[in-house]
Tab-separated table of C-alpha atoms in Angstrom:
chain	number	residue	atom	x	y	z
A	171	MET	CA	75.075	186.947	35.363
A	172	THR	CA	78.067	188.773	36.806
A	173	ARG	CA	81.210	186.902	37.871
A	174	ARG	CA	80.491	187.853	41.440
A	175	ALA	CA	76.961	186.448	41.305
A	176	VAL	CA	78.197	183.179	39.762
A	177	ARG	CA	80.762	182.832	42.557
A	178	ALA	CA	78.093	183.405	45.173
A	179	TRP	CA	75.838	180.737	43.614
A	180	VAL	CA	78.780	178.334	43.338
A	181	TRP	CA	79.465	178.864	47.032
A	182	LEU	CA	75.786	178.236	47.888
A	183	HIS	CA	75.624	175.147	45.662
A	184	ARG	CA	78.860	173.727	47.079
A	185	TRP	CA	77.987	174.131	50.738
A	186	SER	CA	74.284	173.344	50.620
A	187	SER	CA	75.078	170.078	48.846
A	188	LEU	CA	78.201	169.183	50.825
A	189	ILE	CA	76.355	169.417	54.136
A	190	CYS	CA	73.474	167.209	53.025
A	191	THR	CA	75.223	164.866	50.541
A	192	LEU	CA	75.878	162.063	53.017
A	193	PHE	CA	72.257	162.081	54.190
A	194	ALA	CA	70.925	162.531	50.655
A	195	LEU	CA	72.931	159.464	49.591
A	196	LEU	CA	71.558	157.519	52.543
A	197	LEU	CA	68.012	158.587	51.620
A	198	CYS	CA	68.502	157.611	47.968
A	199	LEU	CA	70.012	154.228	48.866
A	200	THR	CA	67.464	153.296	51.539
A	201	GLY	CA	64.653	154.675	49.372
A	202	LEU	CA	65.522	152.293	46.547
A	203	PRO	CA	64.207	149.083	48.223
A	204	LEU	CA	61.312	151.052	49.764
A	205	ILE	CA	59.972	151.816	46.266
A	206	PHE	CA	59.319	148.083	45.969
A	207	LYS	CA	58.139	147.478	49.522
A	208	ASP	CA	54.886	145.879	48.348
A	209	GLU	CA	56.753	143.499	46.061
A	210	LEU	CA	59.447	142.752	48.664
A	211	GLY	CA	56.980	142.475	51.558
A	212	PRO	CA	55.485	139.246	52.868
A	213	ASP	CA	53.232	137.132	50.662
A	214	LEU	CA	49.750	137.347	52.207
A	215	GLN	CA	48.637	134.016	50.664
A	216	LEU	CA	45.025	135.124	50.702
A	217	ALA	CA	42.526	132.281	50.430
A	218	ALA	CA	40.270	132.138	47.380
A	219	THR	CA	36.730	133.033	48.420
A	220	THR	CA	33.671	134.691	46.960
A	221	ALA	CA	32.864	136.472	50.211
A	222	PRO	CA	33.003	140.273	49.836
A	223	PRO	CA	35.609	142.288	51.785
A	224	GLY	CA	34.442	143.536	55.169
A	225	ARG	CA	31.959	140.712	55.696
A	226	ALA	CA	33.595	139.097	58.738
A	227	SER	CA	32.996	140.528	62.222
A	228	VAL	CA	35.643	143.030	63.348
A	229	ASP	CA	34.629	142.619	67.004
A	230	SER	CA	35.464	138.922	66.730
A	231	MET	CA	38.901	139.705	65.211
A	232	VAL	CA	39.634	142.174	68.014
A	233	ALA	CA	38.524	139.643	70.645
A	234	ARG	CA	40.786	136.960	69.164
A	235	ALA	CA	43.718	139.393	68.923
A	236	LEU	CA	43.264	140.291	72.597
A	237	ALA	CA	42.895	136.657	73.642
A	238	ALA	CA	46.238	135.898	72.024
A	239	ARG	CA	47.916	138.779	73.875
A	240	PRO	CA	46.573	138.803	77.465
A	241	GLY	CA	46.923	142.090	79.346
A	242	GLU	CA	47.272	144.182	76.169
A	243	VAL	CA	44.861	146.620	74.510
A	244	VAL	CA	43.919	147.306	70.876
A	245	PRO	CA	44.577	151.014	70.172
A	246	TYR	CA	43.927	151.058	66.414
A	247	LEU	CA	42.657	149.071	63.452
A	248	PHE	CA	44.397	149.450	60.092
A	249	TYR	CA	42.800	148.463	56.798
A	250	ASP	CA	44.883	148.027	53.645
A	251	ARG	CA	44.329	150.063	50.470
A	252	ASP	CA	45.074	147.151	48.153
A	253	HIS	CA	44.188	143.947	50.027
A	254	PRO	CA	41.118	142.743	51.986
A	255	ILE	CA	42.971	142.539	55.277
A	256	LEU	CA	42.711	144.151	58.702
A	257	LYS	CA	45.823	144.735	60.800
A	258	VAL	CA	45.022	144.615	64.502
A	259	PRO	CA	47.846	145.944	66.686
A	260	THR	CA	47.996	145.216	70.395
A	261	ALA	CA	50.082	147.221	72.863
A	262	ALA	CA	50.704	147.733	76.570
A	263	SER	CA	48.589	150.906	76.580
A	264	MET	CA	46.475	153.112	74.306
A	265	THR	CA	49.294	155.647	74.069
A	266	ALA	CA	52.134	153.145	73.548
A	267	ASP	CA	54.837	153.884	70.948
A	268	PRO	CA	53.736	152.352	67.604
A	269	ALA	CA	57.216	150.798	67.316
A	270	THR	CA	56.214	148.473	70.196
A	271	PHE	CA	52.933	147.308	68.595
A	272	HIS	CA	52.396	143.612	68.006
A	273	TYR	CA	50.357	143.037	64.841
A	274	GLN	CA	47.868	140.314	64.034
A	275	VAL	CA	46.398	140.254	60.548
A	276	PHE	CA	42.940	139.006	59.535
A	277	ASP	CA	41.167	138.407	56.226
A	278	THR	CA	38.175	140.793	56.235
A	279	ARG	CA	36.172	138.421	54.015
A	280	THR	CA	36.448	135.236	56.051
A	281	GLY	CA	37.711	136.531	59.403
A	282	GLN	CA	40.571	134.029	59.264
A	283	GLN	CA	43.855	135.020	60.808
A	284	ILE	CA	46.797	135.308	58.383
A	285	ALA	CA	50.294	134.431	59.573
A	286	ILE	CA	52.776	137.097	58.420
A	287	PRO	CA	55.984	138.391	60.005
A	288	GLN	CA	55.744	141.496	62.213
A	289	PRO	CA	56.018	144.660	60.063
A	290	ASN	CA	58.353	146.260	62.622
A	291	GLU	CA	61.304	143.962	62.076
A	292	GLY	CA	63.474	142.772	59.185
A	293	PHE	CA	65.324	144.409	56.275
A	294	LEU	CA	62.488	146.637	55.038
A	295	TYR	CA	61.808	147.908	58.542
A	296	VAL	CA	65.476	148.893	59.010
A	297	MET	CA	65.431	150.633	55.602
A	298	THR	CA	62.193	152.416	56.526
A	299	ARG	CA	63.537	153.696	59.845
A	300	LEU	CA	66.850	154.825	58.299
A	301	HIS	CA	64.879	156.657	55.611
A	302	LEU	CA	62.243	158.054	57.963
A	303	ASP	CA	64.020	159.096	61.156
A	304	LEU	CA	67.479	157.435	61.470
A	305	PHE	CA	65.943	155.536	64.429
A	306	GLY	CA	65.669	158.925	66.162
A	307	GLY	CA	61.903	159.432	66.339
A	308	VAL	CA	60.384	162.830	65.587
A	309	PRO	CA	63.687	164.748	66.095
A	310	GLY	CA	65.346	162.365	63.608
A	311	THR	CA	62.571	162.994	61.087
A	312	LEU	CA	62.797	166.761	61.502
A	313	PHE	CA	66.582	166.596	61.116
A	314	LEU	CA	66.179	164.728	57.828
A	315	GLY	CA	63.631	167.392	56.855
A	316	CYS	CA	66.328	170.060	57.343
A	317	MET	CA	68.707	168.016	55.189
A	318	GLY	CA	65.927	167.818	52.589
A	319	LEU	CA	65.567	171.602	52.649
A	320	LEU	CA	69.310	171.945	52.008
A	321	LEU	CA	68.909	169.507	49.139
A	322	VAL	CA	66.132	171.660	47.653
A	323	LEU	CA	68.490	174.650	47.990
A	324	ALA	CA	71.246	172.666	46.249
A	325	ILE	CA	68.857	171.779	43.407
A	326	VAL	CA	67.744	175.408	42.949
A	327	SER	CA	71.319	176.738	43.000
A	328	GLY	CA	72.328	173.935	40.622
A	329	VAL	CA	69.701	175.062	38.104
A	330	VAL	CA	70.897	178.669	38.378
A	331	LEU	CA	74.473	177.527	37.688
A	332	TYR	CA	73.450	175.325	34.774
A	333	GLY	CA	73.046	178.526	32.695
A	334	PRO	CA	76.573	179.986	32.966
A	335	PHE	CA	78.257	176.544	33.038
A	336	THR	CA	76.732	175.161	29.834
A	337	ARG	CA	76.311	178.391	27.832
A	338	ARG	CA	78.716	177.383	25.067
A	339	LEU	CA	77.631	173.750	24.872
A	340	ALA	CA	74.884	172.038	22.925
A	341	PHE	CA	72.390	170.255	25.159
A	342	GLY	CA	73.494	166.932	26.597
A	343	VAL	CA	77.054	166.982	25.278
A	344	ILE	CA	79.538	165.067	27.419
A	345	ARG	CA	83.003	166.226	26.387
A	346	THR	CA	85.483	163.377	26.481
A	347	ASP	CA	88.454	165.057	24.814
A	348	GLY	CA	89.655	166.965	27.842
A	349	SER	CA	90.196	166.185	31.481
A	350	ARG	CA	88.325	163.505	33.377
A	351	TRP	CA	87.034	166.262	35.657
A	352	ARG	CA	85.391	168.047	32.726
A	353	SER	CA	83.694	164.850	31.560
A	354	TRP	CA	82.260	164.292	35.018
A	355	LEU	CA	81.144	167.930	35.146
A	356	ASP	CA	79.246	167.459	31.883
A	357	LEU	CA	77.647	164.254	33.173
A	358	HIS	CA	76.741	165.949	36.463
A	359	ASN	CA	75.147	168.849	34.576
A	360	LEU	CA	73.259	166.565	32.200
A	361	LEU	CA	71.884	164.225	34.877
A	362	GLY	CA	71.166	167.130	37.198
A	363	ILE	CA	69.178	169.183	34.712
A	364	VAL	CA	67.270	166.210	33.253
A	365	THR	CA	66.227	164.757	36.622
A	366	LEU	CA	65.589	168.266	37.993
A	367	ALA	CA	61.771	168.119	38.070
A	368	TRP	CA	61.615	164.609	39.522
A	369	PHE	CA	64.347	165.225	42.093
A	370	GLY	CA	62.802	168.563	43.029
A	371	VAL	CA	59.326	167.079	43.502
A	372	VAL	CA	60.571	164.047	45.465
A	373	SER	CA	62.816	166.186	47.699
A	374	PHE	CA	60.144	168.787	48.358
A	375	THR	CA	57.384	166.230	49.070
A	376	GLY	CA	59.867	164.397	51.295
A	377	VAL	CA	60.362	167.576	53.308
A	378	ILE	CA	56.577	167.955	53.640
A	379	ASN	CA	56.371	164.329	54.830
A	380	THR	CA	58.820	165.078	57.625
A	381	LEU	CA	56.254	167.533	58.978
A	382	ALA	CA	53.769	164.704	59.658
A	383	ALA	CA	54.187	164.845	63.438
A	384	PRO	CA	53.614	168.625	63.787
A	385	ILE	CA	50.701	168.368	61.348
A	386	GLU	CA	49.139	165.567	63.433
A	387	LEU	CA	49.594	167.634	66.584
A	388	ALA	CA	47.957	170.660	64.967
A	389	TRP	CA	45.013	168.527	63.829
A	390	GLN	CA	44.597	166.960	67.276
A	391	ALA	CA	44.779	170.318	69.050
A	392	ASN	CA	42.334	172.116	66.733
A	393	GLN	CA	40.099	169.960	64.574
A	394	LEU	CA	39.735	166.907	66.814
A	395	VAL	CA	38.797	169.073	69.793
A	396	GLU	CA	36.239	170.977	67.681
A	397	MET	CA	34.740	167.775	66.314
A	398	ALA	CA	34.431	166.258	69.782
A	399	ALA	CA	32.746	169.435	71.040
A	400	GLN	CA	29.926	169.065	68.502
A	401	ALA	CA	28.037	166.644	70.759
A	402	LYS	CA	28.195	165.910	74.451
A	403	PRO	CA	29.467	162.356	74.970
A	404	ALA	CA	26.865	159.941	76.399
A	405	GLU	CA	29.480	158.337	78.693
A	406	ILE	CA	27.243	155.529	79.880
A	407	GLU	CA	29.230	153.636	82.501
A	408	GLY	CA	30.443	150.264	81.280
A	409	GLN	CA	28.752	150.499	77.873
A	410	ARG	CA	30.970	150.237	74.797
A	411	ALA	CA	29.499	150.386	71.308
A	412	SER	CA	30.260	147.409	69.072
A	413	THR	CA	32.918	148.220	66.489
A	414	ASP	CA	30.909	146.423	63.805
A	415	ALA	CA	27.895	148.657	64.537
A	416	VAL	CA	30.034	151.807	64.498
A	417	LEU	CA	31.595	150.817	61.159
A	418	ARG	CA	28.137	150.115	59.693
A	419	ASP	CA	26.835	153.521	60.846
A	420	VAL	CA	29.886	155.382	59.573
A	421	ARG	CA	29.695	153.696	56.172
A	422	ALA	CA	26.024	154.682	55.969
A	423	ALA	CA	26.800	158.264	57.022
A	424	VAL	CA	29.661	158.643	54.521
A	425	PRO	CA	28.625	156.612	51.483
A	426	GLY	CA	31.139	155.766	48.770
A	427	MET	CA	34.159	155.896	51.057
A	428	ASN	CA	36.312	153.176	52.596
A	429	VAL	CA	37.342	152.910	56.224
A	430	MET	CA	41.154	152.973	56.418
A	431	THR	CA	41.909	153.426	60.109
A	432	VAL	CA	39.992	153.215	63.381
A	433	ALA	CA	41.398	154.912	66.498
A	434	PHE	CA	39.881	153.707	69.766
A	435	PRO	CA	39.100	155.970	72.760
A	436	GLY	CA	42.197	156.968	74.689
A	437	THR	CA	44.560	157.060	71.703
A	438	PRO	CA	46.036	160.388	70.514
A	439	PHE	CA	43.858	160.237	67.382
A	440	ALA	CA	40.543	159.884	69.240
A	441	THR	CA	39.202	161.328	72.508
A	442	PRO	CA	38.615	159.490	75.806
A	443	SER	CA	34.924	159.150	74.906
A	444	HIS	CA	34.938	158.922	71.101
A	445	ILE	CA	36.064	156.478	68.460
A	446	ALA	CA	37.682	158.136	65.444
A	447	ILE	CA	37.244	156.572	62.019
A	448	PHE	CA	39.358	157.719	59.060
A	449	LEU	CA	37.939	157.169	55.578
A	450	THR	CA	39.297	157.532	52.048
A	451	GLY	CA	37.729	157.766	48.590
A	452	ASN	CA	38.171	155.570	45.530
A	453	THR	CA	40.028	157.725	43.005
A	454	PRO	CA	43.850	157.936	42.920
A	455	ILE	CA	43.759	161.312	44.673
A	456	THR	CA	40.878	160.797	47.120
A	457	SER	CA	42.221	157.374	48.129
A	458	ARG	CA	45.136	159.296	49.707
A	459	ILE	CA	43.126	161.929	51.570
A	460	LEU	CA	41.786	160.833	54.938
A	461	LYS	CA	38.394	162.093	56.077
A	462	PRO	CA	37.825	161.776	59.824
A	463	ALA	CA	34.528	160.828	61.487
A	464	LEU	CA	33.912	160.741	65.204
A	465	ALA	CA	31.481	158.344	66.908
A	466	ASP	CA	30.350	158.230	70.515
A	467	ALA	CA	32.172	155.423	72.299
A	468	SER	CA	29.131	154.396	74.357
A	469	THR	CA	26.280	154.631	71.869
A	470	GLY	CA	28.224	154.280	68.608
A	471	GLN	CA	26.336	157.252	67.176
A	472	VAL	CA	28.241	159.202	64.498
A	473	VAL	CA	28.831	162.641	65.983
A	474	SER	CA	30.838	164.502	63.373
A	475	VAL	CA	32.282	164.073	59.884
A	476	ARG	CA	34.453	166.737	58.308
A	477	ASP	CA	37.250	167.179	55.785
A	478	MET	CA	40.835	167.480	56.907
A	479	PRO	CA	42.317	171.011	56.967
A	480	TRP	CA	44.482	172.197	54.051
A	481	TYR	CA	47.790	171.449	55.801
A	482	ALA	CA	46.834	167.820	56.328
A	483	THR	CA	45.622	167.542	52.716
A	484	ALA	CA	49.008	168.886	51.569
A	485	LEU	CA	50.679	166.126	53.588
A	486	PHE	CA	48.424	163.426	52.098
A	487	MET	CA	48.958	164.688	48.539
A	488	SER	CA	52.719	164.758	48.982
A	489	GLN	CA	52.846	161.076	49.913
A	490	PRO	CA	52.171	159.438	46.517
A	491	LEU	CA	54.427	161.996	44.823
A	492	HIS	CA	57.206	160.952	47.189
A	493	PHE	CA	56.600	157.185	47.117
A	494	GLY	CA	55.806	156.729	43.397
A	495	ASP	CA	53.274	154.029	44.251
A	496	TYR	CA	50.348	155.251	42.166
A	497	GLY	CA	51.104	154.041	38.652
A	498	GLY	CA	51.747	150.317	38.806
A	499	LEU	CA	55.049	148.469	38.622
A	500	PRO	CA	56.368	150.395	35.549
A	501	LEU	CA	56.137	153.663	37.531
A	502	LYS	CA	58.047	152.046	40.394
A	503	ILE	CA	60.792	150.977	37.975
A	504	ILE	CA	60.907	154.523	36.547
A	505	TRP	CA	61.138	155.820	40.133
A	506	ALA	CA	64.067	153.488	40.810
A	507	LEU	CA	65.894	154.592	37.624
A	508	PHE	CA	65.472	158.262	38.562
A	509	ASP	CA	66.746	157.371	42.021
A	510	VAL	CA	69.863	155.746	40.558
A	511	ALA	CA	70.413	158.819	38.325
A	512	THR	CA	70.252	161.092	41.371
A	513	ILE	CA	72.761	158.863	43.183
A	514	VAL	CA	75.114	159.471	40.238
A	515	VAL	CA	74.428	163.231	40.485
A	516	LEU	CA	75.320	163.178	44.202
A	517	LEU	CA	78.460	161.049	43.763
A	518	SER	CA	79.688	163.002	40.741
A	519	GLY	CA	79.102	166.252	42.630
A	520	LEU	CA	81.175	164.907	45.496
A	521	TYR	CA	83.948	163.885	43.069
A	522	LEU	CA	83.903	167.305	41.347
A	523	TRP	CA	84.397	169.009	44.706
A	524	TRP	CA	87.004	166.498	45.941
A	525	ALA	CA	89.147	166.710	42.806
A	526	LYS	CA	89.161	170.532	42.752
A	527	ARG	CA	89.206	171.299	46.463
A	528	PRO	CA	91.998	173.648	47.586
A	529	ARG	CA	94.775	171.581	49.198
A	530	ARG	CA	97.352	172.815	51.634
A	531	GLY	CA	99.841	170.389	50.106
A	532	ASP	CA	99.540	172.110	46.704
A	533	ALA	CA	100.962	175.387	47.987
A	534	GLU	CA	103.772	173.582	49.785
A	535	SER	CA	104.762	171.469	46.791
A	536	ALA	CA	104.611	174.553	44.536
A	537	GLY	CA	106.910	176.295	46.976
A	538	SER	CA	109.398	173.428	47.079
A	539	ALA	CA	109.387	173.134	43.276
A	540	ALA	CA	110.304	176.831	42.996
A	541	SER	CA	113.234	176.575	45.374
B	1242	MET	CA	66.727	180.806	17.912
B	1243	SER	CA	68.407	182.861	20.606
B	1244	ALA	CA	71.243	181.334	22.624
B	1245	PHE	CA	69.130	181.458	25.770
B	1246	ARG	CA	66.268	179.645	24.084
B	1247	ARG	CA	68.570	177.017	22.576
B	1248	GLN	CA	70.124	176.367	25.966
B	1249	TRP	CA	66.886	176.033	27.904
B	1250	LEU	CA	64.544	174.436	25.360
B	1251	TRP	CA	65.445	170.836	26.265
B	1252	PRO	CA	65.630	171.283	30.049
B	1253	VAL	CA	62.249	173.025	30.118
B	1254	ALA	CA	60.650	170.476	27.773
B	1255	LEU	CA	61.929	167.544	29.865
B	1256	ALA	CA	60.840	169.163	33.124
B	1257	ALA	CA	57.390	169.751	31.625
B	1258	SER	CA	57.248	166.122	30.487
B	1259	THR	CA	58.200	164.978	33.994
B	1260	VAL	CA	55.578	167.121	35.713
B	1261	PHE	CA	52.948	166.028	33.195
B	1262	GLY	CA	53.833	162.372	33.875
B	1263	LEU	CA	53.790	162.817	37.651
B	1264	LEU	CA	50.337	164.410	37.603
B	1265	THR	CA	48.765	162.242	34.900
B	1266	ALA	CA	48.631	159.023	36.915
B	1267	LEU	CA	47.586	160.941	40.018
B	1268	ILE	CA	44.649	162.724	38.387
B	1269	GLY	CA	43.621	160.179	35.756
B	1270	GLU	CA	42.444	156.694	36.648
B	1271	GLY	CA	44.454	153.752	35.336
B	1272	GLY	CA	44.534	152.543	31.705
B	1273	LEU	CA	45.555	155.157	29.160
B	1274	TRP	CA	46.526	157.633	31.885
B	1275	TRP	CA	49.063	155.220	33.303
B	1276	LEU	CA	50.512	154.656	29.839
B	1277	LEU	CA	50.804	158.429	29.278
B	1278	CYS	CA	52.471	158.747	32.690
B	1279	TRP	CA	55.030	156.029	31.926
B	1280	VAL	CA	55.897	157.500	28.502
B	1281	ALA	CA	56.164	161.066	29.830
B	1282	LEU	CA	58.379	160.015	32.727
B	1283	ALA	CA	60.516	157.656	30.648
B	1284	THR	CA	61.338	160.487	28.198
B	1285	PRO	CA	63.955	162.169	30.439
B	1286	LEU	CA	65.490	158.779	31.264
B	1287	VAL	CA	65.765	157.857	27.578
B	1288	THR	CA	67.300	161.298	26.925
B	1289	ILE	CA	70.002	160.584	29.509
B	1290	ALA	CA	70.721	157.171	27.980
B	1291	LEU	CA	70.999	158.661	24.459
B	1292	CYS	CA	73.331	161.456	25.575
B	1293	VAL	CA	75.581	159.032	27.468
B	1294	VAL	CA	75.727	156.608	24.533
B	1295	ARG	CA	76.494	159.437	22.082
B	1296	ARG	CA	79.456	160.843	23.995
B	1297	ARG	CA	82.753	160.696	22.140
B	1298	PRO	CA	84.289	157.345	23.023
B	1299	SER	CA	87.911	158.409	23.328
B	1300	SER	CA	87.985	158.870	27.095
B	1301	GLY	CA	87.836	156.662	30.113
B	1302	LEU	CA	84.506	158.027	31.431
């Protein structure tokens, strides 16, 4: 590589990382507790029972949730991938901001209500919002996505520079017989190149995750409209299908899959006259990919079932690779250690720039020393 | 071994180990696959620890 090319890459590496370092540090620090959000979350204290999951009536849970919150509506139902529980949010309207939802949680085996703190408050919630959108909603998320793109650029330029900067060194050597700056450079290069694949994957999948809102919009505008158009809604005045019946029909229509989310008519994920049901499979990969089904809100008849488009599948696949929640506790610990290593990469990079940055004072002091 | 090869052998091997580990637990189901994933992903971390421990101890780093 020519001297000129190296200087250009150094410039790119310096500025792409300097601009995003503060946010990258914030993401690494807030991401650390989020790796363990299941372990740090509330204890569900599930009762011991032999009843199978999904046995209790969902309609009854919804009715009780509504009775406890007069004047509110239930826009969605959320099942849990790992526990036999149903989260029933209530809100002022079907299109209310999810941040305003009030959650009530039920055991799907016994139908008993479980007392747990609201998921949208407390330490983990603050960490989640700082990591997800800086409390700025979709613009905040997209901003962090831009910072993530800069980070990817910094990683790529860092790999390019690893060649010329370590050409005369054996792999992994940290020289300690010279300046402190050189030792930190060696550590920065070592940690950077070794965590490269992990950091690259987590940064890139993080960027994809920030596109969730546009991806949802695209799905609603194209696929949801097409699915709803497959059958004319019955729209029988005053008749609402029972949720239990709809769930039974959907499970029969899509065997071998689990219901993860139900969106009621009037929410952005359903239509005014359809209920949308989102299912997942049982393997590590298929348990992440949602498959939507649409049922008529009046008759409960399943109208349409189809796979998500490729861009939504890309979003679903990027989630486990960003969260590290698919290989048990040891994988989470590994994730945390990589995270700490990347924090050191970011801090050492900042130090390397700070210690070598051109200072106006240097020229002045050199001038005064000469006189 | 050429200089280029010597320089990039370890980085490429560790990146391959990382990618293998990331995909193993995602594609395989539990058990042995998880174990393979943990070992493959721990390899780069152990490499870092070894390199840091082996640095010459004369400096303040």
